[in-house]
Coordinates of C-alpha atoms and ligand atoms in Angstrom, one line a residue:
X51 CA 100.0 162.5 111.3
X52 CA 96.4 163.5 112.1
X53 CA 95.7 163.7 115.4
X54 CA 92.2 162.6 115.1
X55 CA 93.1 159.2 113.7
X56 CA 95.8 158.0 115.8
X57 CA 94.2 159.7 119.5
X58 CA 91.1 157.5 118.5
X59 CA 93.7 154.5 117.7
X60 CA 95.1 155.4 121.7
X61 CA 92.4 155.2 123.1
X62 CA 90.6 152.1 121.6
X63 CA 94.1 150.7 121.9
X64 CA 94.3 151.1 125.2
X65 CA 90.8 150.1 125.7
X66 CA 90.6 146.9 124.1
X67 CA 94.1 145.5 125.1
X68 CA 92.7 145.5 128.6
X69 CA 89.2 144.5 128.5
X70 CA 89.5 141.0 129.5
X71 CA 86.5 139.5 128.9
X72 CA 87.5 140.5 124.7
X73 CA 90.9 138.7 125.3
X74 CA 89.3 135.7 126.4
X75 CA 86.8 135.6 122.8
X76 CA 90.0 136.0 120.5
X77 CA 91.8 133.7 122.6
X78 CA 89.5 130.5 122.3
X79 CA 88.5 131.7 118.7
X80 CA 92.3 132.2 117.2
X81 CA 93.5 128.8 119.5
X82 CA 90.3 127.0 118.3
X83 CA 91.8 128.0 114.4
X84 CA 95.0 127.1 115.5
X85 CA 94.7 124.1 116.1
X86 CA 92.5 123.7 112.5
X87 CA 95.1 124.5 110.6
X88 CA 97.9 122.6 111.5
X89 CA 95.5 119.9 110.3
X90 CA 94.6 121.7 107.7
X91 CA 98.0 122.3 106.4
X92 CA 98.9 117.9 106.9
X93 CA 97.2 117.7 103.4
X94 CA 100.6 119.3 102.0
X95 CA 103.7 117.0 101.1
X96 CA 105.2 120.2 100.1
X97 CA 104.0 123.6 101.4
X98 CA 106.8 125.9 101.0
X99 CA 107.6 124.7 97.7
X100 CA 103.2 125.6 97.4
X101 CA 103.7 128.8 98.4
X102 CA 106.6 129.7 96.6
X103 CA 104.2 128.9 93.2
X104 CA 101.4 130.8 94.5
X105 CA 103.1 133.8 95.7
X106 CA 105.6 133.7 92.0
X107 CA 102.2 133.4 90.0
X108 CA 100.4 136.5 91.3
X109 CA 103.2 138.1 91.6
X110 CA 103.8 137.9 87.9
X111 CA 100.2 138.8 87.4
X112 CA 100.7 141.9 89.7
X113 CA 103.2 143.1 87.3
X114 CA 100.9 142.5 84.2
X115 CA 97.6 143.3 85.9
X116 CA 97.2 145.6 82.3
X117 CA 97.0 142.5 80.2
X118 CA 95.3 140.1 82.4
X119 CA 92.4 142.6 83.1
X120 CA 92.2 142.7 79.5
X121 CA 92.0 139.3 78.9
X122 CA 89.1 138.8 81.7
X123 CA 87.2 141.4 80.4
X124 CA 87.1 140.3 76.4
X125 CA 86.7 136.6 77.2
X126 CA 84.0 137.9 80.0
X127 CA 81.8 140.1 77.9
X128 CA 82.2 137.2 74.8
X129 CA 79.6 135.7 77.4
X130 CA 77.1 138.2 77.5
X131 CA 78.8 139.1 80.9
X132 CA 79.0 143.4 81.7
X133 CA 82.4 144.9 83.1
X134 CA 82.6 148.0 84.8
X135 CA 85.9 149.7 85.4
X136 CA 85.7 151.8 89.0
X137 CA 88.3 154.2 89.7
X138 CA 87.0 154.6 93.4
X139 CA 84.3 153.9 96.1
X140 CA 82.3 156.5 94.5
X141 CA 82.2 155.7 91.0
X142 CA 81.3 151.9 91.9
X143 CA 78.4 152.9 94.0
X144 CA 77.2 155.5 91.4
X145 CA 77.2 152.0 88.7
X146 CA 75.7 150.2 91.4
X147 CA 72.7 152.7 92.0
X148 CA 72.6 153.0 87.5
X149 CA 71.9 149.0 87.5
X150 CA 69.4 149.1 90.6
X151 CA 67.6 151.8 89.0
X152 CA 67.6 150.1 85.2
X153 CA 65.8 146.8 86.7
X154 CA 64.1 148.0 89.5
X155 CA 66.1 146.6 92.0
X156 CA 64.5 147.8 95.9
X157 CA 66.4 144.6 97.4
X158 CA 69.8 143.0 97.2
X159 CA 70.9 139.7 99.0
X160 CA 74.7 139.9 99.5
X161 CA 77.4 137.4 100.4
X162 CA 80.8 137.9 102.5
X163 CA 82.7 140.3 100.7
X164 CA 85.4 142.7 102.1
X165 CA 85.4 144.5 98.7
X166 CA 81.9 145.9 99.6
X167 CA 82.8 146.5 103.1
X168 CA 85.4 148.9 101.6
X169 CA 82.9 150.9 99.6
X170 CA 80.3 151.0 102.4
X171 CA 78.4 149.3 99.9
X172 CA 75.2 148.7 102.9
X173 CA 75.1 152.5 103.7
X174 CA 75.5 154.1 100.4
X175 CA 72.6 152.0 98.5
X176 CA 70.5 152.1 101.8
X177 CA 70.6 156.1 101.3
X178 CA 68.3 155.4 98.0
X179 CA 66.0 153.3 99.1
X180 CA 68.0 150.1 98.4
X181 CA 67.5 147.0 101.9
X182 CA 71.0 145.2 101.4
X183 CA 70.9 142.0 103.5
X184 CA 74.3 139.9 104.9
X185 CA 73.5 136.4 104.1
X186 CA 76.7 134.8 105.7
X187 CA 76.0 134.3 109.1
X188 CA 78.8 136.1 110.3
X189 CA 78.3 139.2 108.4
X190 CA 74.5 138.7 109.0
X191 CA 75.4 139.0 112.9
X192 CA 78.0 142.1 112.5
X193 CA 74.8 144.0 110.4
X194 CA 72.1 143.2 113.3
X195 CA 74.6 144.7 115.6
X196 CA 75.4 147.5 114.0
X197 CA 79.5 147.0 113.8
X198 CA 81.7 146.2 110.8
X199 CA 82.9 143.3 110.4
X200 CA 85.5 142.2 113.0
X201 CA 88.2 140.0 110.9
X202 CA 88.0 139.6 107.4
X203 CA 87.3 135.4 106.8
X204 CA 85.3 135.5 110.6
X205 CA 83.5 138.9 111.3
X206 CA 82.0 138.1 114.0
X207 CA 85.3 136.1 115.8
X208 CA 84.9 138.7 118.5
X209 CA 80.9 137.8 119.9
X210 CA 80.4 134.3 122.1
X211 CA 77.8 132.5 120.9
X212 CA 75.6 133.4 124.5
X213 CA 76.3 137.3 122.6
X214 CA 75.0 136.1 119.3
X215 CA 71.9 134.7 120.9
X216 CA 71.6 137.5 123.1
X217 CA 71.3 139.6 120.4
X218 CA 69.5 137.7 117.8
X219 CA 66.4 137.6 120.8
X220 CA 66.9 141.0 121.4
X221 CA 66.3 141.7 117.6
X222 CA 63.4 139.1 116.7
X223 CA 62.5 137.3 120.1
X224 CA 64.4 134.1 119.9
X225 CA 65.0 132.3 122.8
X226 CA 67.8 133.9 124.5
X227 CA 69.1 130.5 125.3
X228 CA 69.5 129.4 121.7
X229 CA 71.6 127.2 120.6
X230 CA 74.5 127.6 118.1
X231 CA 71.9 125.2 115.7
X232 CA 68.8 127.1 116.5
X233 CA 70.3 130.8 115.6
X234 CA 71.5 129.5 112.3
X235 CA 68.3 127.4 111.6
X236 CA 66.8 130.8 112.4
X237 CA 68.7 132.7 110.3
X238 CA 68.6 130.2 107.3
X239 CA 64.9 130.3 107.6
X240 CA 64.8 134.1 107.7
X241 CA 66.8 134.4 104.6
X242 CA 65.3 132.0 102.5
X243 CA 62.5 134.9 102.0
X244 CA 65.1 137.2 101.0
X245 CA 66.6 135.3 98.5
X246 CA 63.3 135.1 97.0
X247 CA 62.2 138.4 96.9
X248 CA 65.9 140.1 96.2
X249 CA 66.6 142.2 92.9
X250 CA 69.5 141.1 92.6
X251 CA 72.5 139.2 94.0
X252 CA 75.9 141.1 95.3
X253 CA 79.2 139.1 95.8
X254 CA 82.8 140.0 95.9
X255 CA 85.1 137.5 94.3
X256 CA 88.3 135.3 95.5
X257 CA 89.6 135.2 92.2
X258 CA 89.0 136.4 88.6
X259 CA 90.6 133.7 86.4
X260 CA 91.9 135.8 83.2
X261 CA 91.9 132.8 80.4
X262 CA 88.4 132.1 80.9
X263 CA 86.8 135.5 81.7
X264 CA 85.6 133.8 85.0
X265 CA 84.6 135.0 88.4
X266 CA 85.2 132.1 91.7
X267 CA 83.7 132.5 94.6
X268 CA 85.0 129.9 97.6
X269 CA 82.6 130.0 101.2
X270 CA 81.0 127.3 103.2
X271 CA 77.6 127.9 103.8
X272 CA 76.0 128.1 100.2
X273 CA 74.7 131.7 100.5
X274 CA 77.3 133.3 97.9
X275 CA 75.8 130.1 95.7
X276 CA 72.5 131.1 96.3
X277 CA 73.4 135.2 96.3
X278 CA 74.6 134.5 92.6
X279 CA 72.2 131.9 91.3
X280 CA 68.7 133.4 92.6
X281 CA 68.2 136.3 91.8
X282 CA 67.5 137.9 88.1
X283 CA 70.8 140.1 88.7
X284 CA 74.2 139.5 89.4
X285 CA 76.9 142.2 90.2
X286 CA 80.3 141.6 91.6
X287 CA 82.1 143.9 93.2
X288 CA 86.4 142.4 93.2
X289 CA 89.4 144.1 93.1
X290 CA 91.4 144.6 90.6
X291 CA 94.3 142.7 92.1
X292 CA 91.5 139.2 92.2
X293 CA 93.1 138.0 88.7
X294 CA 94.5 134.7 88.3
X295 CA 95.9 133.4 84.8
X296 CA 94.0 130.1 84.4
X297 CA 91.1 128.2 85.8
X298 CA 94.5 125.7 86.6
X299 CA 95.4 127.5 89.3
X300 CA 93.1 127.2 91.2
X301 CA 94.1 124.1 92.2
X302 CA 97.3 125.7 94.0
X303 CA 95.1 128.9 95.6
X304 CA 92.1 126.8 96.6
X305 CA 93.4 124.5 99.5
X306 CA 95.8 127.2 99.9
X307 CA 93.3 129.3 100.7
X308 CA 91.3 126.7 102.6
X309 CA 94.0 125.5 104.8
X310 CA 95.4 129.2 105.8
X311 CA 92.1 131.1 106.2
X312 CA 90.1 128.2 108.3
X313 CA 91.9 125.2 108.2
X314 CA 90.0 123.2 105.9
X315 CA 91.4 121.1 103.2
X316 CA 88.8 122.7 100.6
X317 CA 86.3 124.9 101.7
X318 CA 82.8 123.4 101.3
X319 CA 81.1 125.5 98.0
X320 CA 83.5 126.7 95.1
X321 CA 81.6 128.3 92.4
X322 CA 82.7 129.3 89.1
X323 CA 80.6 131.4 87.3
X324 CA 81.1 132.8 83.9
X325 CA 78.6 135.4 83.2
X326 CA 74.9 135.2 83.1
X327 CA 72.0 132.7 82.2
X328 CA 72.2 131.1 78.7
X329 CA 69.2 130.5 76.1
X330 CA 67.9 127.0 77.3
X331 CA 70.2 127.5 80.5
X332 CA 66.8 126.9 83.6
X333 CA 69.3 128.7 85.9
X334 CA 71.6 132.0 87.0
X335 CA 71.0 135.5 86.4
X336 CA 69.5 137.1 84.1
X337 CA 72.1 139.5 83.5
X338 CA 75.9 140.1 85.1
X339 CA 77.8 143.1 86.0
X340 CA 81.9 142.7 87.1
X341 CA 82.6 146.0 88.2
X342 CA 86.5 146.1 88.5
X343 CA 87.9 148.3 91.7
X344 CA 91.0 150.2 92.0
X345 CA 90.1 152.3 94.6
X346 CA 93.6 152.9 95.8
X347 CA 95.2 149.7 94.5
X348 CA 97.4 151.6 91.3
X349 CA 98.7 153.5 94.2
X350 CA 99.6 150.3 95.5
X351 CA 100.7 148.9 92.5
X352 CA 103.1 152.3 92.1
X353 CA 105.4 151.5 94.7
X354 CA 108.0 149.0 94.1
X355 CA 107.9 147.2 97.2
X356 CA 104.2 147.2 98.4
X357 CA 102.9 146.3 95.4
X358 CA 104.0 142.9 96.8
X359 CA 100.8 143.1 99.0
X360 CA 98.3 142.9 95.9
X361 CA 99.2 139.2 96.0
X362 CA 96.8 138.9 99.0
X363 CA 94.7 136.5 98.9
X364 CA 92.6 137.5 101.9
X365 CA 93.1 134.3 103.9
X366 CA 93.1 136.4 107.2
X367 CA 95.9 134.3 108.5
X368 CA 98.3 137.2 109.2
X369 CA 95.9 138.3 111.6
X370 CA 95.6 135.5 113.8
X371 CA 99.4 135.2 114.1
X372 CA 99.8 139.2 114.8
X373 CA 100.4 139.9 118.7
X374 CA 99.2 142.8 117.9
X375 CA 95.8 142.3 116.5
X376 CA 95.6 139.7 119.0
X377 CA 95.6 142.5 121.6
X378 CA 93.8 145.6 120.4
X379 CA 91.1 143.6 118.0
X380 CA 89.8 144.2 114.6
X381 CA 87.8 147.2 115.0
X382 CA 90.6 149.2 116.2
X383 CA 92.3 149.7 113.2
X384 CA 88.9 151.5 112.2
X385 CA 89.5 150.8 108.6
X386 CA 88.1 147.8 106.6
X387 CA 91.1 145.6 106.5
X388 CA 92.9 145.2 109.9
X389 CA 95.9 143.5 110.9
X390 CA 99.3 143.4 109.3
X391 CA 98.0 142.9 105.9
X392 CA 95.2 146.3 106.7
X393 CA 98.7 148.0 108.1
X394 CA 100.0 147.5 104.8
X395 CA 97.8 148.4 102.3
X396 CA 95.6 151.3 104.3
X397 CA 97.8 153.7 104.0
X398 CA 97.8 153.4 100.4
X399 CA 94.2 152.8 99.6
X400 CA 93.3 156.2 102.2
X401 CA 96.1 158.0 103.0
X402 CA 99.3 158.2 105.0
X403 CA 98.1 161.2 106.8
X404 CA 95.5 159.7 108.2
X405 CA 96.3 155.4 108.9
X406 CA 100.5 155.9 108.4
X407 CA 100.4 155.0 112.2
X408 CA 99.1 151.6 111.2
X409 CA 102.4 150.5 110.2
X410 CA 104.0 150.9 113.7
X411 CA 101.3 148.9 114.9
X412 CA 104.1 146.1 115.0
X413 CA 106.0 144.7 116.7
X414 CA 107.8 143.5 113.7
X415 CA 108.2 140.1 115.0
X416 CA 107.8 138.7 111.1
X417 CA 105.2 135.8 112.1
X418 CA 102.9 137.8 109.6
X419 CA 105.2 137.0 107.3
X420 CA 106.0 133.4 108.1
X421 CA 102.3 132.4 107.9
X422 CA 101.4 134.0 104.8
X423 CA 100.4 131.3 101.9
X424 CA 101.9 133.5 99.3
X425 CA 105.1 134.9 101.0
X426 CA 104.2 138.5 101.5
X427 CA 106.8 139.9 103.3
X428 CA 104.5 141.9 105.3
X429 CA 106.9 143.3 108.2
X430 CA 109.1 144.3 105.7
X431 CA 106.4 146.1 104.0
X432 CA 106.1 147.8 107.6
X433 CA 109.1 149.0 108.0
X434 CA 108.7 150.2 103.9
X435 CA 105.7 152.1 105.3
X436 CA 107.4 154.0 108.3
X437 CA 110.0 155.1 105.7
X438 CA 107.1 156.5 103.4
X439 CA 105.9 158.3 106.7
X440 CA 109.7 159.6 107.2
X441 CA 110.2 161.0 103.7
X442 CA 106.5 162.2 103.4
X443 CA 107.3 164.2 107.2
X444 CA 104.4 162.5 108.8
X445 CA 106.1 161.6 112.1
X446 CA 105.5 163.1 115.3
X447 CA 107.9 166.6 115.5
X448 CA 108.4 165.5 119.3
X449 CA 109.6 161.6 118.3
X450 CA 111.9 163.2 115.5
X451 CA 113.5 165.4 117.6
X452 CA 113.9 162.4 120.4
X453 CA 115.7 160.5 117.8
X454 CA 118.2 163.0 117.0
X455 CA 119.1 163.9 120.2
X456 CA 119.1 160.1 121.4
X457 CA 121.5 159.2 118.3
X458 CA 123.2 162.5 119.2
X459 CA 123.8 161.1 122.7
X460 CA 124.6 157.0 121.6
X461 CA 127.4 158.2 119.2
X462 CA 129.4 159.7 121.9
X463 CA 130.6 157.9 125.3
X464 CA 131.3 161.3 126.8
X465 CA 127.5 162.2 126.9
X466 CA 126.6 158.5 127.5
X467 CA 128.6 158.8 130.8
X468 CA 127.5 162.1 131.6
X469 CA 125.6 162.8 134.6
X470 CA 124.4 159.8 137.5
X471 CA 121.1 157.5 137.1
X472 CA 119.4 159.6 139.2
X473 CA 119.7 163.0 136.6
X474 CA 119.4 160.4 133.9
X475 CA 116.1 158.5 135.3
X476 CA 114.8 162.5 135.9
X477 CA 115.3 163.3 132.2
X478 CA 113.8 160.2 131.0
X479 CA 110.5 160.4 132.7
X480 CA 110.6 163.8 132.0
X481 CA 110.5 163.9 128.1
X482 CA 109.3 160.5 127.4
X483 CA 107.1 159.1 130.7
X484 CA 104.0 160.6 128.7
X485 CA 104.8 158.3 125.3
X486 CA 105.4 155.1 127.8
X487 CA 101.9 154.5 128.7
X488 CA 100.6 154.3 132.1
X489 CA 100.6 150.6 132.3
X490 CA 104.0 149.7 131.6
X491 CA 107.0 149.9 134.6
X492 CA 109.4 152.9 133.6
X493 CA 113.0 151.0 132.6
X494 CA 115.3 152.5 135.2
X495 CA 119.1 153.7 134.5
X496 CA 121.7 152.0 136.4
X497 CA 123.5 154.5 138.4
X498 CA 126.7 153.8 136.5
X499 CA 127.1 153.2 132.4
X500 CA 128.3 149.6 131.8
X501 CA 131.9 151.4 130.9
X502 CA 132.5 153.4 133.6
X503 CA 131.6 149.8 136.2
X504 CA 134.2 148.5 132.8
X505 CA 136.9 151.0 134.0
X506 CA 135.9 150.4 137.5
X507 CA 137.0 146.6 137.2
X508 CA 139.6 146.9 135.2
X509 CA 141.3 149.0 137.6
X510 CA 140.7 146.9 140.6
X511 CA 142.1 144.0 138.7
X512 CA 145.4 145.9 138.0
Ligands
LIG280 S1 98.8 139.0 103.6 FE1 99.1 136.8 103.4 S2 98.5 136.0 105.4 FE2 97.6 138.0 105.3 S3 95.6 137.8 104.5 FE3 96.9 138.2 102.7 S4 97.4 136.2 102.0 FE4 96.7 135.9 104.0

């Protein structure tokens, strides 16, 4: 492991999980979701049978990800539509900057998209003269303040609204008082002009639907809608593992969607859009560019087990059940997706040397896995990861050689009785007080072993 990485995990760790005043955001946030979705998921009459058929139907596309890419891409260029195939960050930016240059783009709107976030899409255009605006409000928010997004459905689940205020006045003089309505009346307001003047329009996607060469975009505020109708340009940036098979199923991932990521029953704008403006057509873009992202994912897709985790369908919900991410917060994980699902897939997508630790960022309760609409089994996925880290020698020399001797010790009842509590208690803090944390109250040994007091009784009794 690279100690860079995981000291700054410590620390921030450490940091976070006692800063009060954050525990009492995510708490009112996550229990204000809570109690959406259990409404949210009233709609069903049969959700585990649901989620069996989601989770079966991308995980058959997972495993023929060659042919339904294919499929996307003839029936989406039949349209007039552009695909560009990405191997990594830097190849999709380079396209990015190609298009930007070929129609003069200086200005992009963009909606939510996590996709982007991964490429560092606002940093690397900005670099050649490119303005790339957030138009969801919660991304909008996370941009004015400087910080990545937070969670991936709510970036901004970690600022009150008295922070969002504070900061919008501090930005453009609002009223430092303003209400939830006024910030987003200001914002809307703000953005209109943007949408007007932007080159183009940047989205992710939530799904490509193979059979119809079609890119579906689900959010509630009608920015994507406008990001992708407005401007003369439209480029979407969406994984490779975004396919579904047909525009059918979205009636299984929509609400599933819905009801796991926010607690809706539909979210309120689904687009469909299937490549640009038509002759006679009096809206859409002008012209449409899919660029398709690995980035990482074949390495995903290469192991046996994680590939499971390309079934995501980034409904965040594993990260609102997580004690974990509960504690330390999103931006602790310093990587673009956090949580149990991030834990998973980071690894792969970077590198083990540098966000392996991730994966013991668990407590491997399994809640991850219980609320997940398409029955990822994300602590098992965990533990996959820590045995990646074993055979790749990433763990700690120290914890390796604390496990030997400790199973070295367990095996035999000699050494286990060896020595009192007070020689036992000594070596303990000794070799392992520094891993414990400062916080937490040292377990004490008992000055006897459970069967020498055994012995003990058994003898009295005779
Ligand atoms: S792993 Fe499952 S629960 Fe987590 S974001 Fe993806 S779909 Fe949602």
């Amino acid at each position: 492991m690279k100690a860079d990485f995981i000291d700054t995990f410590k620390v921030d760790s450490d940091k976070v999980a006692f800063d009060r005043e954050h525990r009492r955001k995510i708490n009112y946030n996550i229990a204000k979701y809570d109690e959406a979705v259990i409404r949210g998921k009233l709609t069903y009459v049969n959700l585990p049978l649901a989620k069996i058929r989601a989770a079966h139907i991308k995980y058959k596309v997972v495993n023929n990800l060659d042919k339904y890419l294919i499929d996307f891409e003839s029936k989406f260029t039949s349209r007039g539509g552009k695909v560009i195939w990405a191997k990594d960050a830097h190849e999709a930016i380079k396209e990015i900057l190609l298009i930007c240059k070929k129609h003069y783009i200086k200005s992009v709107v963009k909606s939510k998209s996590m996709t982007t976030e991964e490429i560092e899409f606002n940093e690397e255009v900005k670099k050649s003269g490119v303005e790339s605006i957030e138009t969801d409000l919660g991304e909008f928010i996370v941009q004015m303040a400087g910080q990545k997004p937070y969670h991936i459905v709510t970036p901004a689940m970690h600022l009150s609204k008295e922070d969002v205020s504070m900061l919008l006045s501090s930005k453009f003089g609002i009223n430092a008082e303003s209400t939830p309505e006024e910030v987003t009346a200001f914002v809307r307001e703000l953005l209109r002009e943007k949408f007007i003047h932007a080159g183009a329009g940047i989205s992710g996607a939530n799904f490509l639907i193979a059979d119809t060469g079609s890119v579906c975009v689900t959010e509630n505020e009608g920015n994507g809608l406008l990001s992708m109708s407005f401007p003369p340009v439209h480029i979407v940036i969406a994984g490779i593992e975004k396919i579904i098979p047909s525009l059918t199923d979205l009636g299984l991932y929509w609400p599933l969607l819905a009801s796991h990521g926010t607690g809706q029953t539909m979210s309120v704008y689904n687009s469909i859009v299937s490549g640009p403006r038509k002759d006679g057509e009096i809206d859409g873009p002008l012209d449409m560019y899919v660029i398709l992202l690995d980035n990482g994912r074949s390495r995903v897709l290469a192991d046996e087990k994680a590939r499971q985790a390309l079934s995501c369908i980034r409904c965040g919900a594993c990260l609102n059940a997580c004690p974990v991410y509960k504690t330390i917060g999103g931006h602790t994980y310093n990587s673009t997706y956090s949580g149990p699902i991030g834990s998973v897939i980071t690894p792969f997508l970077k590198d083990f040397a540098d966000f392996g630790h991730l994966s013991a960022a668990s407590s491997l309760c399994g809640k991850c896995t219980e609320v997940c609409p398409v029955n990822i089994p994300l602590h098992k996925l965990l533990l996959n990861n820590r045995n990646i880290m074993v055979k790749k020698g990433l763990i700690d020399k120290q914890w390796t050689r604390g496990i030997k001797i400790s199973k070295m010790i367990l095996k035999s009842r000699k050494l286990m009785n060896m020595g009192g509590g007070k020689f036992k208690n000594s070596m303990a803090r000794y070799f392992l007080k520094s891993m414990w944390g400062e916080r937490r109250k040292f377990p004490e040994f008992q000055p006897k072993t459970f069967s020498q007091i055994w012995e003990q009784e058994l003898k009295s009794n005779q």
